[in-house]
Coordinates of C-alpha atoms in Angstrom, one line a residue:
M1259 CA 16.9 -43.0 1.1
A1260 CA 14.4 -42.9 -1.9
E1261 CA 11.9 -41.3 0.4
A1262 CA 14.3 -38.7 1.5
E1263 CA 14.9 -37.9 -2.2
R1264 CA 11.4 -37.7 -2.8
I1265 CA 10.7 -35.1 -0.2
I1266 CA 13.5 -32.7 -1.1
G1267 CA 13.5 -33.3 -4.7
T1268 CA 13.5 -30.3 -7.0
P1269 CA 12.0 -29.5 -10.3
D1270 CA 15.3 -30.2 -11.9
T1271 CA 15.1 -33.9 -10.7
P1272 CA 12.6 -36.3 -12.5
D1273 CA 11.2 -37.6 -9.1
A1274 CA 10.3 -34.1 -8.0
A1275 CA 6.7 -34.9 -8.9
G1276 CA 6.5 -36.9 -5.7
D1277 CA 5.4 -40.4 -6.4
G1278 CA 8.6 -41.9 -5.0
Q1279 CA 9.1 -44.6 -7.9
E1280 CA 12.4 -44.6 -9.9
R1281 CA 12.0 -43.8 -13.5
P1282 CA 14.4 -45.2 -16.0
D1283 CA 13.5 -42.6 -18.7
A1284 CA 14.7 -39.5 -16.6
E1285 CA 16.3 -37.7 -19.6
Q1286 CA 12.8 -37.8 -21.5
E1287 CA 10.7 -36.2 -18.6
Q1288 CA 13.1 -33.2 -18.2
P1289 CA 12.1 -31.1 -21.3
P1290 CA 8.7 -30.4 -20.2
E1291 CA 10.1 -28.8 -16.9
R1292 CA 12.3 -26.4 -18.9
P1293 CA 9.5 -24.6 -20.8
R1294 CA 7.6 -24.4 -17.7
G1295 CA 10.6 -22.6 -16.1
K1296 CA 10.8 -20.3 -19.1
R1297 CA 7.3 -19.2 -18.7
R1298 CA 7.8 -18.4 -15.1
I1299 CA 10.8 -16.2 -16.4
A1300 CA 8.5 -14.7 -18.9
V1301 CA 6.1 -14.0 -16.3
L1302 CA 8.8 -12.3 -14.1
F1303 CA 9.8 -10.1 -16.9
A1304 CA 6.3 -9.2 -17.8
V1305 CA 5.3 -8.1 -14.3
A1306 CA 8.6 -6.1 -14.0
A1307 CA 7.9 -4.4 -17.4
F1308 CA 4.4 -3.6 -16.5
A1309 CA 5.3 -2.2 -12.9
Y1310 CA 8.3 -0.3 -14.5
A1311 CA 6.2 1.2 -17.3
L1312 CA 3.4 2.2 -14.8
D1313 CA 5.8 3.9 -12.7
L1314 CA 7.5 5.9 -15.4
V1315 CA 4.6 7.0 -16.9
S1316 CA 3.0 8.2 -13.5
K1317 CA 6.3 10.2 -12.8
M1318 CA 6.4 12.0 -16.1
I1319 CA 2.7 13.0 -15.8
V1320 CA 3.6 14.2 -12.2
V1321 CA 6.6 16.1 -13.4
A1322 CA 4.7 17.7 -16.1
K1323 CA 1.6 18.6 -14.5
L1324 CA 2.0 18.4 -10.8
E1325 CA 5.6 19.8 -9.9
H1326 CA 5.5 23.3 -8.4
Q1327 CA 1.7 23.2 -8.4
E1328 CA -0.8 23.0 -5.4
P1329 CA -1.5 19.5 -3.9
I1330 CA -4.4 17.5 -5.5
E1331 CA -6.8 16.1 -2.8
I1332 CA -8.0 12.6 -4.1
V1333 CA -9.7 11.8 -0.7
G1334 CA -10.1 14.9 1.2
D1335 CA -7.0 15.4 3.2
W1336 CA -6.6 11.7 3.9
L1337 CA -4.9 11.1 0.4
R1338 CA -3.3 13.9 -1.9
F1339 CA -1.1 13.9 -4.9
V1340 CA 2.1 16.1 -4.2
A1341 CA 5.2 16.3 -6.2
I1342 CA 8.4 16.1 -4.3
R1343 CA 11.9 15.0 -5.1
N1344 CA 13.4 12.5 -2.6
A1345 CA 17.2 12.1 -2.7
G1346 CA 17.1 9.6 0.3
A1347 CA 15.5 6.2 1.0
A1348 CA 12.0 5.7 2.2
F1349 CA 10.5 8.1 4.5
G1350 CA 13.2 10.6 3.3
F1351 CA 16.0 9.0 5.5
G1352 CA 19.6 9.0 4.2
E1353 CA 19.7 11.9 1.7
A1354 CA 23.6 12.1 2.0
F1355 CA 23.8 8.4 0.8
T1356 CA 22.0 8.7 -2.5
V1357 CA 24.9 6.8 -4.2
I1358 CA 24.7 4.0 -1.9
F1359 CA 20.9 3.6 -2.5
T1360 CA 21.8 3.5 -6.3
V1361 CA 24.3 0.6 -5.9
I1362 CA 21.9 -1.2 -3.4
A1363 CA 19.1 -1.1 -6.3
A1364 CA 21.6 -2.2 -9.0
A1365 CA 22.6 -5.1 -6.7
V1366 CA 19.0 -6.2 -6.2
I1367 CA 18.4 -6.1 -10.0
V1368 CA 21.5 -8.3 -10.7
V1369 CA 20.6 -10.7 -7.7
I1370 CA 17.0 -11.2 -9.1
A1371 CA 18.2 -11.8 -12.8
R1372 CA 20.6 -14.4 -11.5
L1373 CA 17.9 -16.1 -9.3
A1374 CA 15.7 -16.1 -12.5
R1375 CA 17.6 -18.8 -14.0
K1376 CA 16.4 -21.3 -11.0
L1377 CA 12.8 -19.9 -11.1
Y1378 CA 10.1 -22.6 -11.3
S1379 CA 7.3 -20.9 -9.0
L1380 CA 4.7 -18.6 -10.6
P1381 CA 4.1 -16.4 -7.1
W1382 CA 7.8 -16.1 -6.9
A1383 CA 7.9 -14.9 -10.4
I1384 CA 5.2 -12.5 -9.8
A1385 CA 6.9 -11.2 -6.4
L1386 CA 10.3 -11.1 -8.0
G1387 CA 8.8 -9.3 -11.1
M1388 CA 7.4 -6.5 -8.6
L1389 CA 10.7 -6.1 -6.8
L1390 CA 12.5 -5.9 -10.3
G1391 CA 10.0 -3.3 -11.7
G1392 CA 10.1 -1.2 -8.6
A1393 CA 13.9 -1.4 -8.4
L1394 CA 14.4 -0.4 -12.0
G1395 CA 11.9 2.5 -11.6
N1396 CA 13.8 4.1 -8.7
L1397 CA 17.1 3.3 -10.3
T1398 CA 16.1 5.3 -13.4
D1399 CA 15.4 8.2 -11.3
R1400 CA 18.6 8.0 -9.6
I1401 CA 20.5 7.6 -12.8
F1402 CA 18.9 10.4 -15.1
R1403 CA 17.2 12.9 -12.8
A1404 CA 18.8 16.0 -11.1
P1405 CA 21.3 16.7 -9.5
G1406 CA 23.4 14.1 -11.4
V1407 CA 24.3 10.7 -12.4
F1408 CA 23.8 8.2 -9.5
E1409 CA 22.7 11.1 -7.3
G1410 CA 19.5 11.9 -8.8
A1411 CA 16.4 12.4 -6.7
V1412 CA 13.4 10.0 -6.8
V1413 CA 9.9 11.6 -7.6
D1414 CA 7.4 10.9 -5.1
F1415 CA 3.8 12.0 -5.2
I1416 CA 1.4 9.6 -3.4
A1417 CA 0.8 11.3 0.1
P1418 CA -1.7 9.6 2.5
K1419 CA -2.1 11.5 5.7
H1420 CA 0.3 10.9 8.5
F1421 CA 2.5 9.0 6.2
A1422 CA 5.4 9.2 4.1
V1423 CA 5.2 10.3 0.4
F1424 CA 5.9 7.5 -1.8
N1425 CA 5.5 6.3 -5.6
L1426 CA 4.3 3.4 -7.6
A1427 CA 7.7 1.8 -7.6
D1428 CA 8.0 1.9 -3.9
S1429 CA 4.5 0.2 -3.9
A1430 CA 5.6 -2.6 -6.1
I1431 CA 8.7 -3.1 -4.0
V1432 CA 6.7 -3.4 -0.8
C1433 CA 4.1 -5.6 -2.3
G1434 CA 6.7 -7.9 -3.8
G1435 CA 8.5 -8.0 -0.4
I1436 CA 5.3 -9.0 1.6
L1437 CA 4.4 -11.6 -1.0
I1438 CA 7.9 -13.0 -0.5
V1439 CA 7.4 -13.1 3.1
I1440 CA 4.2 -15.0 2.8
L1441 CA 5.8 -17.5 0.4
S1442 CA 8.6 -18.1 2.8
F1443 CA 6.4 -18.6 5.8
R1444 CA 4.4 -21.1 3.6
G1445 CA 7.6 -23.0 3.0
L1446 CA 7.5 -22.4 -0.9
D1447 CA 11.0 -21.9 -2.6
P1448 CA 11.7 -20.1 -5.9
D1449 CA 12.5 -23.6 -7.6
G1450 CA 8.9 -24.7 -6.9
T1451 CA 9.8 -26.9 -3.8
V1452 CA 7.9 -26.7 -0.6
H1453 CA 9.6 -27.4 2.7
K1454 CA 8.1 -27.8 6.1
D1455 CA 10.3 -26.5 9.0

């Protein structure tokens, strides 16, 4: 029984470090874990703030300098910057469901905020931070840009050849999602525990 508890222990339990021995002063060992959890939350929100700020500034520049202008070639015709307004999801699908995408983005933000309370893994903090920052970036467009509140079109501008036009918020969401898939395959949970299936 003690061995099973050692294997499935979490950072919230004093035996999560994994030496399998019972420790009588369990309450005294919990305080070091809490600051570490708070540091992971700080990393999550720092990454989210950085991704959000980068996306917001890039869109402000694009709207001010690139909208209604000719595309700018970055790498020949393989990569261009061209300002478009996307009322749908990725690849321009679902333009009639802008409000639904807005609700989904808001729900993702709420879920991440709730999950943050149980966060003890640095890689998960980075991944969730990228997701949060990207979701906030596109949600800002949905709320504040034309044609209206919760129906706003997202500003996209990165246009690789033979691919959809996207923005930095989309990039943060995709990178965060890929990192989450990798962490899940490796068996690392947000609370810092590792499981092997």
